[in-house]
CSV table of C-alpha atoms in Angstrom, one decimal:
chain,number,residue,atom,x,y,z
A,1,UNK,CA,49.8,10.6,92.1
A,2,UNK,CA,51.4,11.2,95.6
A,3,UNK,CA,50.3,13.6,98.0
A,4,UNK,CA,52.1,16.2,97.7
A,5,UNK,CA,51.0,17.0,94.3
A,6,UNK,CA,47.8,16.6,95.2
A,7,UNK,CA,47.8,18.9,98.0
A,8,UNK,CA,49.1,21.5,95.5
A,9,UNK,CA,46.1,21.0,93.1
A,10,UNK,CA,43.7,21.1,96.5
A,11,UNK,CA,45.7,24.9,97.5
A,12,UNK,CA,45.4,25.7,93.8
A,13,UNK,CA,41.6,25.3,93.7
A,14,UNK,CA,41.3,26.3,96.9
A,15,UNK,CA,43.2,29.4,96.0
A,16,UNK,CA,40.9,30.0,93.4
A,17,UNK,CA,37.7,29.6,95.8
A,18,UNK,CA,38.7,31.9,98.0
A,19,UNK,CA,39.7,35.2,95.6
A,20,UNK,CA,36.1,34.5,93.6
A,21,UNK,CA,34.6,34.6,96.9
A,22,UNK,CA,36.6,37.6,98.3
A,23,UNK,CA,35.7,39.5,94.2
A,24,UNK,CA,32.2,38.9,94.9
A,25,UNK,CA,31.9,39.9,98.2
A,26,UNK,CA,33.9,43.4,97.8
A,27,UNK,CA,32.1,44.5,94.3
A,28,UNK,CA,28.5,42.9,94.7
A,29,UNK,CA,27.0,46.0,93.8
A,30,UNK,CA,28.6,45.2,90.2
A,31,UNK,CA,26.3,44.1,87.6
A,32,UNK,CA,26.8,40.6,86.6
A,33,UNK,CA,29.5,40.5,89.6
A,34,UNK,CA,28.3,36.9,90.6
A,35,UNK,CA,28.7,35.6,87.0
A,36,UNK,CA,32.4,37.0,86.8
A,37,UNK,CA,32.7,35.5,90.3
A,38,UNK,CA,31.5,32.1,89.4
A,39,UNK,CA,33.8,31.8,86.4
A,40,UNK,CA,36.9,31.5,89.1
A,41,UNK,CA,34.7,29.9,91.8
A,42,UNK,CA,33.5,27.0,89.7
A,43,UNK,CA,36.8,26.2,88.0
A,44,UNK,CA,38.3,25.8,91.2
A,45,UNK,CA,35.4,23.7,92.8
A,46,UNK,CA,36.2,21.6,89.6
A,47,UNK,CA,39.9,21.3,90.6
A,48,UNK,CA,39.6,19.9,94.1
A,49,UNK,CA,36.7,17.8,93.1
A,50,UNK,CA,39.4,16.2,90.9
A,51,UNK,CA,41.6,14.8,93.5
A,52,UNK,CA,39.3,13.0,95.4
A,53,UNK,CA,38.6,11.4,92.1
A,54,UNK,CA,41.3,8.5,92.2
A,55,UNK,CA,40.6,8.0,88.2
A,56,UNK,CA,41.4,11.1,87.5
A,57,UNK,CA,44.8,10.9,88.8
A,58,UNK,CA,46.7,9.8,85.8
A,59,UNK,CA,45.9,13.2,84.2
A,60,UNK,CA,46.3,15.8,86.8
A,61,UNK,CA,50.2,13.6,87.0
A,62,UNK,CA,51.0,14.0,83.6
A,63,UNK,CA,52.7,17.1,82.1
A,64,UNK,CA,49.9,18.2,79.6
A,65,UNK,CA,47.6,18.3,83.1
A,66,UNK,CA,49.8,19.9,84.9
A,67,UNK,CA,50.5,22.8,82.0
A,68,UNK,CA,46.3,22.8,81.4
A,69,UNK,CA,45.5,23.3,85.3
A,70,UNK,CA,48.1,26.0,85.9
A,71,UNK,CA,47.4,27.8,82.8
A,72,UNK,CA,43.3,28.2,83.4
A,73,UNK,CA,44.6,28.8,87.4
A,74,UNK,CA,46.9,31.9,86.5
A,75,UNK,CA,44.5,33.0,83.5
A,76,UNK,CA,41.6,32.9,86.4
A,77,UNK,CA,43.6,34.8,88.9
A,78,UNK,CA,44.5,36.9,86.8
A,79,UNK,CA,41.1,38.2,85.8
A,80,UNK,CA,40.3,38.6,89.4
A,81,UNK,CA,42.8,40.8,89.9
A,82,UNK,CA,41.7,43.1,86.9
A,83,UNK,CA,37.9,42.8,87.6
């Protein structure tokens, strides 16, 4: 995989770090906030873990990884936004 891709997967979980961060600093009075908030932080924990993992590479450069990774990132930013 070259590097440019896999900076893209690394701003992509990144991406997703940061907004379950930001949701469960702003609503921690919510109950059951830090679960919510862990379903988008973990994901994207997962994600950069994944690029440092050199046998992994084959799947986050094929097309079914690419379609898999951005569907779970937009379904998980999503649900941020309406949390």
């Amino acid at each position: 995989m070259n590097q440019t891709l896999r900076n893209n997967y690394r701003m992509g979980g990144y991406l997703l770090i940061a907004v379950g961060l930001i949701n469960w600093r702003y609503q921690n009075e919510d109950a059951g906030i830090a679960s919510r908030s862990l379903l988008i932080v973990l994901p994207g924990v997962a994600i950069v873990a994944m690029t440092f993992i050199k046998s992994l590479d084959g799947f986050l450069a094929s097309k079914a990884g690419k379609v898999i990774v951005f569907l779970i990132g937009s379904l998980l930013v999503g649900l941020s936004l309406l949390n």
